Coordinates of C-alpha atoms and ligand atoms in Angstrom, one line a residue:
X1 CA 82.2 48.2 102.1
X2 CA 82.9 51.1 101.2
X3 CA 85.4 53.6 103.4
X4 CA 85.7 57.3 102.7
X5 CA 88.4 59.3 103.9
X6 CA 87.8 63.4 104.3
X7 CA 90.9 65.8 104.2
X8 CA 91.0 68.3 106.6
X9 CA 91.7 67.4 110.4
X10 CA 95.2 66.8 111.5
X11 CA 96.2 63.5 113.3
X12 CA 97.0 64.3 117.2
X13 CA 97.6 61.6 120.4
X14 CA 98.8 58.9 120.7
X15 CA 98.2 55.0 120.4
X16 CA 98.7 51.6 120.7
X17 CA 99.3 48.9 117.6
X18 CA 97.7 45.1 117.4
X19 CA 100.7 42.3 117.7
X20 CA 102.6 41.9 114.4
X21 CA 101.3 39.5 112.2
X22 CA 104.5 37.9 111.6
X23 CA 105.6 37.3 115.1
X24 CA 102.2 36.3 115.9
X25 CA 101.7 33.8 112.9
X26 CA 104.9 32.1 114.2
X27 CA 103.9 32.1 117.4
X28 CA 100.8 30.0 117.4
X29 CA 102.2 27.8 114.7
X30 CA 105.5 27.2 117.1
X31 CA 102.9 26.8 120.0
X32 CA 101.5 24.0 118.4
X33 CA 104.5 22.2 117.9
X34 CA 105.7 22.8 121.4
X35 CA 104.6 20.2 124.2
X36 CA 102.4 21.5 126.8
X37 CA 100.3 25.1 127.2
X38 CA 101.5 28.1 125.7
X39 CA 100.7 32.0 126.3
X40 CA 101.0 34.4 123.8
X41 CA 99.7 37.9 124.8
X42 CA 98.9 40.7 122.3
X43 CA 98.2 38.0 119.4
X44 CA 96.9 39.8 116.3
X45 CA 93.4 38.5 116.1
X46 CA 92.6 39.7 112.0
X47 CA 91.7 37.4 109.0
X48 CA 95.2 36.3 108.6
X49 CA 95.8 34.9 111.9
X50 CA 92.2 33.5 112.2
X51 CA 93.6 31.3 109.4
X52 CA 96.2 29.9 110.8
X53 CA 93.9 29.2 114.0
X54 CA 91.2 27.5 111.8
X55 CA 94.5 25.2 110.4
X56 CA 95.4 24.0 113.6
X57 CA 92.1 23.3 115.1
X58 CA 92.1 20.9 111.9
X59 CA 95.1 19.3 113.0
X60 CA 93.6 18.7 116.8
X61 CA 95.9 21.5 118.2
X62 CA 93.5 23.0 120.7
X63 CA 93.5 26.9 121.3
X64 CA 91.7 29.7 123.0
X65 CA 91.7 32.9 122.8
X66 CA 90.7 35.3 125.7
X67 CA 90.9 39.6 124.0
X68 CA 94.3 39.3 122.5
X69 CA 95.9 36.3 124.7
X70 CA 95.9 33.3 122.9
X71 CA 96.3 29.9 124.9
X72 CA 97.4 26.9 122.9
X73 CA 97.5 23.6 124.3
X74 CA 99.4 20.9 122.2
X75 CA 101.0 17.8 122.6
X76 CA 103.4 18.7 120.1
X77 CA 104.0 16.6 116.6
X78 CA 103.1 13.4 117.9
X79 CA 99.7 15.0 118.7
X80 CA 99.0 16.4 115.4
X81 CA 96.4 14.3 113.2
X82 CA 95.9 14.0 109.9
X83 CA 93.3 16.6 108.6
X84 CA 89.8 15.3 107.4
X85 CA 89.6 17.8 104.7
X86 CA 91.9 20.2 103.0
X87 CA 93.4 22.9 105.1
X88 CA 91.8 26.7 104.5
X89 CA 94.9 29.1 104.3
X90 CA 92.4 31.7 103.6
X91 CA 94.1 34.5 102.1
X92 CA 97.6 33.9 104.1
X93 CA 100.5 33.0 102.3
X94 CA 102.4 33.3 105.5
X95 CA 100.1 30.4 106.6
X96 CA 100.7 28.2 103.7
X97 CA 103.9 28.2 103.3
X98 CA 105.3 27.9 107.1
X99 CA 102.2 25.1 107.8
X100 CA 104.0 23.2 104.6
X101 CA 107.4 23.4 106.5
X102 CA 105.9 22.0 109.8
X103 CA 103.7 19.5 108.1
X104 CA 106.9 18.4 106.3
X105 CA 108.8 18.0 109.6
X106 CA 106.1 16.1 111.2
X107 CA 105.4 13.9 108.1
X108 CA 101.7 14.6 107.9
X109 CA 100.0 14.3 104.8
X110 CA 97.9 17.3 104.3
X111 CA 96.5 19.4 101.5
X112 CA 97.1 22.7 101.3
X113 CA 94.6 25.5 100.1
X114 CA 93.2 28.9 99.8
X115 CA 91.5 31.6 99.0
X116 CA 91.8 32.2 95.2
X117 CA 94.0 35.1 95.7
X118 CA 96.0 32.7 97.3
X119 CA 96.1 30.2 94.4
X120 CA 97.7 33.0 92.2
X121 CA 100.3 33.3 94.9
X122 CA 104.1 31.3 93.7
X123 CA 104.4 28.2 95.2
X124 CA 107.4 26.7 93.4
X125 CA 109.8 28.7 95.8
X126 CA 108.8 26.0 98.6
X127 CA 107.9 23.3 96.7
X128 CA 111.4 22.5 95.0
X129 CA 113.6 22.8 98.0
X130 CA 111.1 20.7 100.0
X131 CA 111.5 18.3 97.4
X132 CA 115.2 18.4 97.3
X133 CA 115.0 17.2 101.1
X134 CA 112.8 14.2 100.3
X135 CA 109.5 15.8 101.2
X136 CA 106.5 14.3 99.1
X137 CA 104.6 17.8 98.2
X138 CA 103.3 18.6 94.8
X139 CA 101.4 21.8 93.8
X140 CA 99.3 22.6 91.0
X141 CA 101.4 24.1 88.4
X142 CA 103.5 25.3 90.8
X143 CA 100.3 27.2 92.8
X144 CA 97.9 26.2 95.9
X145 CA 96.8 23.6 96.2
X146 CA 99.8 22.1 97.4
X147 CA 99.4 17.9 98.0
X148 CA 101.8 16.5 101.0
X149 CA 102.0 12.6 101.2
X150 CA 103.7 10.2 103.6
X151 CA 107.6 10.2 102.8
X152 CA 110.2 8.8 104.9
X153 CA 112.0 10.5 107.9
X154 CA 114.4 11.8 108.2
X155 CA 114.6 14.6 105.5
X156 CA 117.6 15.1 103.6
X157 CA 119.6 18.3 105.2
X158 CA 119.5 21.4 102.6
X159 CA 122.3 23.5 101.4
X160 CA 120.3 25.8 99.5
X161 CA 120.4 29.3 97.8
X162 CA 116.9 31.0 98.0
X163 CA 116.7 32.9 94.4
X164 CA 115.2 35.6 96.1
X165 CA 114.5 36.9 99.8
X166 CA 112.1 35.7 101.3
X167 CA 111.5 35.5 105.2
X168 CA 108.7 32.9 104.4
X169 CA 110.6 30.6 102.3
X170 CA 113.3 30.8 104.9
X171 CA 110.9 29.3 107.9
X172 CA 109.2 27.3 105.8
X173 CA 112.8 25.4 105.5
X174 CA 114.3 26.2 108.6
X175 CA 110.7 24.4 110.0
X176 CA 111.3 21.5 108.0
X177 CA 114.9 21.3 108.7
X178 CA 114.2 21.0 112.3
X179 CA 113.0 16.7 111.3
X180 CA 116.5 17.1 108.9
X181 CA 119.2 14.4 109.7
X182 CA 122.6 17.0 109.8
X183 CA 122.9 21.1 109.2
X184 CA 121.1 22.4 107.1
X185 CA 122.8 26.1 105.3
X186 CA 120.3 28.4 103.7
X187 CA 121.3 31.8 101.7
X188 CA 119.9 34.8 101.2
X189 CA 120.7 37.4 98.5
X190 CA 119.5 40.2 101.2
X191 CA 118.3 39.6 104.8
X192 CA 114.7 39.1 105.1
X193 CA 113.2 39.4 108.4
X194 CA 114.6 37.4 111.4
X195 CA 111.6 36.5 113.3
X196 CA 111.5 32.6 112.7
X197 CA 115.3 32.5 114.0
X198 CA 114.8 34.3 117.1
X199 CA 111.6 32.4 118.1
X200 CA 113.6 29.3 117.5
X201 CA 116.6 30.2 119.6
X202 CA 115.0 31.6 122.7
X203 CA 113.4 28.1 122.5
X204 CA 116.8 26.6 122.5
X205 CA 117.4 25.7 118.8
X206 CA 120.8 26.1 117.8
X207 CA 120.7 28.5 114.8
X208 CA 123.3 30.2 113.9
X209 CA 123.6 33.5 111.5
X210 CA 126.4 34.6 109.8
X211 CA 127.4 37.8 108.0
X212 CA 128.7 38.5 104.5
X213 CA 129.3 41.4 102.7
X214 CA 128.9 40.2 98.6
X215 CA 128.2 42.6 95.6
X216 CA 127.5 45.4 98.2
X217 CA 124.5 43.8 99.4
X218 CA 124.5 42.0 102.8
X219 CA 124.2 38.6 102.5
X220 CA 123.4 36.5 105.4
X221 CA 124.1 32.9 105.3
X222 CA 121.8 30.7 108.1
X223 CA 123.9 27.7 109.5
X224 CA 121.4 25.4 111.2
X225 CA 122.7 23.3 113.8
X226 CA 119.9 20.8 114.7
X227 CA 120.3 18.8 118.0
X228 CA 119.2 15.8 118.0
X229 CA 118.3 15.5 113.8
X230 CA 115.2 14.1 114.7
X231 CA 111.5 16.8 115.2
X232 CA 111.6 17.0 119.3
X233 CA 108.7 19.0 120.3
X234 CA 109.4 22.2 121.1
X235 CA 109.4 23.6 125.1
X236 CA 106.0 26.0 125.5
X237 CA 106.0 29.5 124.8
X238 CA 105.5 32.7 127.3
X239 CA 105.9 35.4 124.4
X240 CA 104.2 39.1 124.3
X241 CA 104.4 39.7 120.7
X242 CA 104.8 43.1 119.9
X243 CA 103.2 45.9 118.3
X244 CA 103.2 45.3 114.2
X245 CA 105.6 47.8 112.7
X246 CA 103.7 47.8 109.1
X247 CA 100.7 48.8 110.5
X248 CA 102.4 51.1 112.4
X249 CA 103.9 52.2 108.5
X250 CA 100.5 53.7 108.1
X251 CA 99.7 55.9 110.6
X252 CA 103.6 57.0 110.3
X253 CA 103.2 58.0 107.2
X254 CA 99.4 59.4 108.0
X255 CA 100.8 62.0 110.7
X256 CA 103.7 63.2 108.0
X257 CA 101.6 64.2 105.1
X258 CA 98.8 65.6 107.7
X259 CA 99.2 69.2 107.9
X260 CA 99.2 69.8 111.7
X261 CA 99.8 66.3 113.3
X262 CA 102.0 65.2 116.0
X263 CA 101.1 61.3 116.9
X264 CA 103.0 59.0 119.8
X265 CA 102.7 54.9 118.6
X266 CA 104.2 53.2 121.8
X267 CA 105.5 49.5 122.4
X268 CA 106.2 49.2 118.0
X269 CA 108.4 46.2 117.0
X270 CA 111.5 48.0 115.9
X271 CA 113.7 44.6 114.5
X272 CA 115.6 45.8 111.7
X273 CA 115.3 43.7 109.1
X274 CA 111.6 45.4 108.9
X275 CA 112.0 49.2 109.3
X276 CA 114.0 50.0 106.3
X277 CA 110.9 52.6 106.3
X278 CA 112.6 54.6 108.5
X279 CA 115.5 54.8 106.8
X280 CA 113.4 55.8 103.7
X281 CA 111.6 58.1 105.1
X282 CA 114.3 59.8 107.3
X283 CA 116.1 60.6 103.9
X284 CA 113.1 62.0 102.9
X285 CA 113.4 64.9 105.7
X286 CA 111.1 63.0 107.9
X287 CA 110.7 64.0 111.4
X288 CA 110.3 60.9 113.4
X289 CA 111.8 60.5 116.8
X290 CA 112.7 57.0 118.3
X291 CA 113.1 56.2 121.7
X292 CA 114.2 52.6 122.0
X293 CA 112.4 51.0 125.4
X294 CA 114.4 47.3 125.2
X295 CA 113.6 44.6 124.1
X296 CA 111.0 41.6 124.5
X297 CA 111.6 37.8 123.5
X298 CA 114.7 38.8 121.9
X299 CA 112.9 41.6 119.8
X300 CA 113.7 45.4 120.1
X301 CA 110.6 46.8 121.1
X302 CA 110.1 51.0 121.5
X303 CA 107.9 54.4 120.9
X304 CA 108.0 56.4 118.0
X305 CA 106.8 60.1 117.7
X306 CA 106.0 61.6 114.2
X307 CA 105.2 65.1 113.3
X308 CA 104.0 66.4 109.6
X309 CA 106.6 67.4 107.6
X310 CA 108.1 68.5 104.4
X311 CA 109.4 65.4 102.1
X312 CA 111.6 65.3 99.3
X313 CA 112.1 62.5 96.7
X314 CA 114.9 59.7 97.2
X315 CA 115.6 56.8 95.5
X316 CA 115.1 52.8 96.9
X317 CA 116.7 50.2 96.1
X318 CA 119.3 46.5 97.3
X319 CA 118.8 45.7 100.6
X320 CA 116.4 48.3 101.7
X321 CA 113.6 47.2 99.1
X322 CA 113.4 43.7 101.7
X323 CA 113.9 45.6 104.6
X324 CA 110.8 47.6 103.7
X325 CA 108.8 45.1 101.8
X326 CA 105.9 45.1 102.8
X327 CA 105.6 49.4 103.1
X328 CA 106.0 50.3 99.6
X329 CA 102.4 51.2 99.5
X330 CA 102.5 53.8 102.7
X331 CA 105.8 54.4 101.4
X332 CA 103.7 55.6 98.0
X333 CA 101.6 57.6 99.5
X334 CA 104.8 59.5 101.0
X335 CA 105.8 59.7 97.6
X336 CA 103.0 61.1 96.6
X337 CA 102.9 63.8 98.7
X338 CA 106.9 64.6 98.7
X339 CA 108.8 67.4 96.1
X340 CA 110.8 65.8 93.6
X341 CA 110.7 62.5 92.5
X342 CA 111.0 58.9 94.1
X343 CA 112.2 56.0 91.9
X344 CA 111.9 52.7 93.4
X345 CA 113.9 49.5 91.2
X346 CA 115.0 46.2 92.4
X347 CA 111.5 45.7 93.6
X348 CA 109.8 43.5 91.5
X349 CA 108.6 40.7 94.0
X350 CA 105.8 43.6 94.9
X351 CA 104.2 41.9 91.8
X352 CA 103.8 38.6 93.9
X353 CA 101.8 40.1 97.1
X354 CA 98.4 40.2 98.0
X355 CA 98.0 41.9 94.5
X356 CA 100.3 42.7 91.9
X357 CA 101.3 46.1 94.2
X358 CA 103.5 47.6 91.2
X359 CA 100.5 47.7 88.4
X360 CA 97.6 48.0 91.1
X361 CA 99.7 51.0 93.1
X362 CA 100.3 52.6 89.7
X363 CA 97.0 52.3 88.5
X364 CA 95.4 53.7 91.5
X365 CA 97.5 56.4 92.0
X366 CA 96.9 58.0 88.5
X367 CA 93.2 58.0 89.0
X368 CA 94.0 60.3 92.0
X369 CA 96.3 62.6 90.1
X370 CA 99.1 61.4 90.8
X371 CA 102.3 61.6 88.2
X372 CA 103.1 57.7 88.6
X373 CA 105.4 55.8 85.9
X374 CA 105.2 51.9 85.9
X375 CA 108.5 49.5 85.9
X376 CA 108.8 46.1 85.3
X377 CA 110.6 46.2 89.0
X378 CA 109.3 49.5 90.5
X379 CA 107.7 52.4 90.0
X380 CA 108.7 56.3 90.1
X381 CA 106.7 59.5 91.1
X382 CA 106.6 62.6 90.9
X383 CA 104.9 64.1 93.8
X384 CA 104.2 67.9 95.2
X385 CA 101.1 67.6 93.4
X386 CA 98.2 67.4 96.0
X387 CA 96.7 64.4 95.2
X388 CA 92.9 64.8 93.7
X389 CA 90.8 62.3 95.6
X390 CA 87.9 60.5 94.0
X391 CA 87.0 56.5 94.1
X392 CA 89.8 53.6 94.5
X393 CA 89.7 50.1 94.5
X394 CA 91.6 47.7 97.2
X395 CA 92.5 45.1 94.6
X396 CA 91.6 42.6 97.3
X397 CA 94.6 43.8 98.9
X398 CA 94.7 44.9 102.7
X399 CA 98.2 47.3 102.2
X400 CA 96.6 49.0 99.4
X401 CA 93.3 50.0 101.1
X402 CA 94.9 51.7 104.0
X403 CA 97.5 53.2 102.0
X404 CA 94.9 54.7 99.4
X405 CA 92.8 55.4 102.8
X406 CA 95.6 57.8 104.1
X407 CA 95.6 59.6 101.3
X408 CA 92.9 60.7 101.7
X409 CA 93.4 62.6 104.8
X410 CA 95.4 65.4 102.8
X411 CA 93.9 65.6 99.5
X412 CA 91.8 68.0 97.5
X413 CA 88.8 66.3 97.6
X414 CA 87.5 62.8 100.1
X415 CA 88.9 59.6 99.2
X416 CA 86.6 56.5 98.7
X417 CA 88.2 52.9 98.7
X418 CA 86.0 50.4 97.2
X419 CA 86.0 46.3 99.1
X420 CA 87.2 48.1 102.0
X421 CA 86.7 45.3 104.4
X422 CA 89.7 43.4 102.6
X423 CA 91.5 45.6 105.8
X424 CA 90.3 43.0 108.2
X425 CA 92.9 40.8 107.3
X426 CA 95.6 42.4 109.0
X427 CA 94.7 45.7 110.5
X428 CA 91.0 45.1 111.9
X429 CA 91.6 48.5 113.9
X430 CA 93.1 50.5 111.5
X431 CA 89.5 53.2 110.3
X432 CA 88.9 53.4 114.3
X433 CA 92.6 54.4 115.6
X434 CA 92.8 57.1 113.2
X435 CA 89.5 58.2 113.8
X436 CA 90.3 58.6 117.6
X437 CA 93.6 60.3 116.6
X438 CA 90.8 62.7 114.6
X439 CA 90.9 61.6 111.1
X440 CA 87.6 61.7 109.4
X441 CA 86.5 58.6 108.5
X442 CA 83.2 56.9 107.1
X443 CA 82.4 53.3 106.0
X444 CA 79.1 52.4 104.5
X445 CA 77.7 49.0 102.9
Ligands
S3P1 C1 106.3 37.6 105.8 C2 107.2 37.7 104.8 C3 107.1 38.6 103.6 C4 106.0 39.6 103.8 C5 104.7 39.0 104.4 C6 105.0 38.3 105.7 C7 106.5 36.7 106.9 O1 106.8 37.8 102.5 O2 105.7 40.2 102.6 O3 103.7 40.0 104.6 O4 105.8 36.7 107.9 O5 107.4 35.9 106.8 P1 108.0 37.1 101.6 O6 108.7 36.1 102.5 O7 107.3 36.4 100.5 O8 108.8 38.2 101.2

């Protein structure tokens, strides 16, 4: 599919986002560890989340899903069979790795697959501290497939640095750690996002987080008390996720390099460790209002309002880079369209995403025009220059699409984005909420 984007209208209203795919990943998959029938209401129902639904009707978890409520029904681990065949993460890393966690905890032997996007995808950041905690997993030179066999309960409790952030990594071991016998302590160079830990407290897990302050950059450190060391399922769930902030990222940055627009996105999941694009785009002289509105299952819910404005260059980097990692290719886009130049560094686990986002946002970006130098751990720009327009390729990447989509809607001539569809996976809404804010939009075979 092919989706064209005309410049030209500005954006104008206001709208609603689907549930964020993090929270909602975690959700069904803590669902089905949980004993009895959960609710989860505003589930993301998109490519991603359908694989993690496919993976636990494989392990005899029953589900269903009625618009966006999802109802799972599960006897917790004890329920859980072994799978007949190889388990089909699709194209969700998220999936993979925080399903190898929870298989670990419940001692299933399973295998482990995807997509072959997903194959490229690192696997050795799970796979050795699983193994330091006696888990029997093996992967195939360090990729997908990853092989779990029977091992012995309990696992070994981890004290364990991660090499780099990673919010995946992290629940993949905090899941396993919940069948560890003793605490388990996990590091993070930066914080990644918190949404594991506060899904596991408000259902009574005692986790614990604690700050440090090394080398400038925060540095959390995750004490994991587990009571009793043993896997006890899990109490159901009555969760609302809330709206996803990165697809939010889009039509933010849609609205402010739309001559003329003024958009309202209510009920947006504003947790911090995920909107370091605010931040970003704030320095830039962005003019976005939040209004707070509370908070829901121990996540800080509110409304943002975004009007088009005049950007200027800034400069990412520590922290911020995993507070915002999956909006660097918005964030691009923003770039792009901004006076002065924007050097991103410290960045280089974009090269590990759904595509190698540093190479494939560079490469795309030139072929619109834009001034766009490559780094082994970032890129820089230098924007002012309205971007051309002219044909794109996703990379069989779902960020990529919808940030080369948007921008579209202010360039000199239509932009086209080639294997469109690729959007599905996380953002199944994304071509008709801008349309009804008034973007033009097109999609053809
Ligand atoms: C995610 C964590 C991030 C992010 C991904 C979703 C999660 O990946 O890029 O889209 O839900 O935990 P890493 O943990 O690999 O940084």
């Amino acid at each position: 599919m092919n989706l064209t984007v005309t410049p030209g209208a500005a954006l104008r209203g206001a709208t609603r986002l689907p549930g964020d795919k993090s929270i909602s990943h975690r959700a069904a998959l803590l669902a089905a560890l949980a004993e009895g029938e959960s609710q989860i209401d505003n589930f993301l129902i998109s490519g991603v989340t359908r694989a993690i639904l496919g993976a636990l009707s494989s392990l005899g978890v029953g589900w269903e899903l009625d618009g966006t409520r999802l109802t799972v029904q599960s006897q917790g681990w004890r329920g859980w069979r072994p799978p007949a065949a190889p388990i089909d993460c699709g194209n969700s890393a998220t999936t993979l790795r925080l399903l190898a966690g929870a298989l670990a905890a419940a001692g299933m032997p399973a295998i482990l697959d995807g997509a072959p996007g997903l194959r490229a995808r690192p696997m050795m950041r799970i796979i050795e501290p699983l193994q330091q905690m006696g888990v029997a997993i093996t992967g195939d030179k360090g990729r997908a497939p990853l092989r779990l066999s029977r091992f012995t309960h309990p696992l070994r409790p981890l004290d364990y640095t991660l090499p780099v952030a990673s919010a995946q990594v992290k629940s993949c071991l905090l899941l396993a750690a919940l069948a560890a016998h003793g605490r388990t302590t996990l590091r993070e160079p930066a914080p990644s996002r918190d949404h594991s830990e506060r899904l596991l407290r408000s259902l009574g897990i005692d986790i614990t987080t604690e700050q440090h302050t090394q080398n400038h950059l925060a540095s959390p450190q995750y004490l994991t008390h587990l009571n009793p060391p043993c896997p006890l399922s899990l109490p159901p769930l009555r969760l609302k996720v809330p709206g996803d902030f990165s697809a939010a990222a889009f039509i933010i940055v849609a609205a402010l390099i739309t001559p003329g627009s003024q958009v309202t996105l209510s009920n947006v999941g504003l947790n911090p460790t995920r909107t370091g694009l605010l931040d970003a785009l704030s320095a830039m002289g962005a003019r976005i209002h939040l209004s707070a509105t509370g908070e829901q299952n121990g996540e800080p819910i509110g409304d943002l309002s975004v009007e088009a404005s005049s950007l200027r260059g800034v400069c990412i980097e520590g922290s911020l880079v995993v507070r915002m990692i999956d909006e660097f290719p918005a964030f691009a886009v923003a770039a792009a369209y901004a006076q002065g130049e924007t050097v991103v560094r410290q960045a280089e686990e974009l090269r590990y995403k759904e595509s190698d986002r540093i190479a494939a946002l560079c490469a795309e970006l030139r072929a619109l025009g834009v001034d766009v130098e490559e780094a082994q751990d970032g890129f820089s720009i230098r924007g002012g220059v309205i971007p051309r327009g002219g044909l794109v390729r996703s990379h069989g990447d779902h960020r990529l699409a919808m940030a080369l989509a948007i921008a579209g809607l202010a360039s000199q001539q239509p932009i086209t984005v080639k294997d469109a569809e690729v959007i599905d996976e996380s953002f199944p809404a994304f071509g008709e909420t801008l349309r009804n804010l008034g973007g033009w939009l097109s999609l053809e075979e």
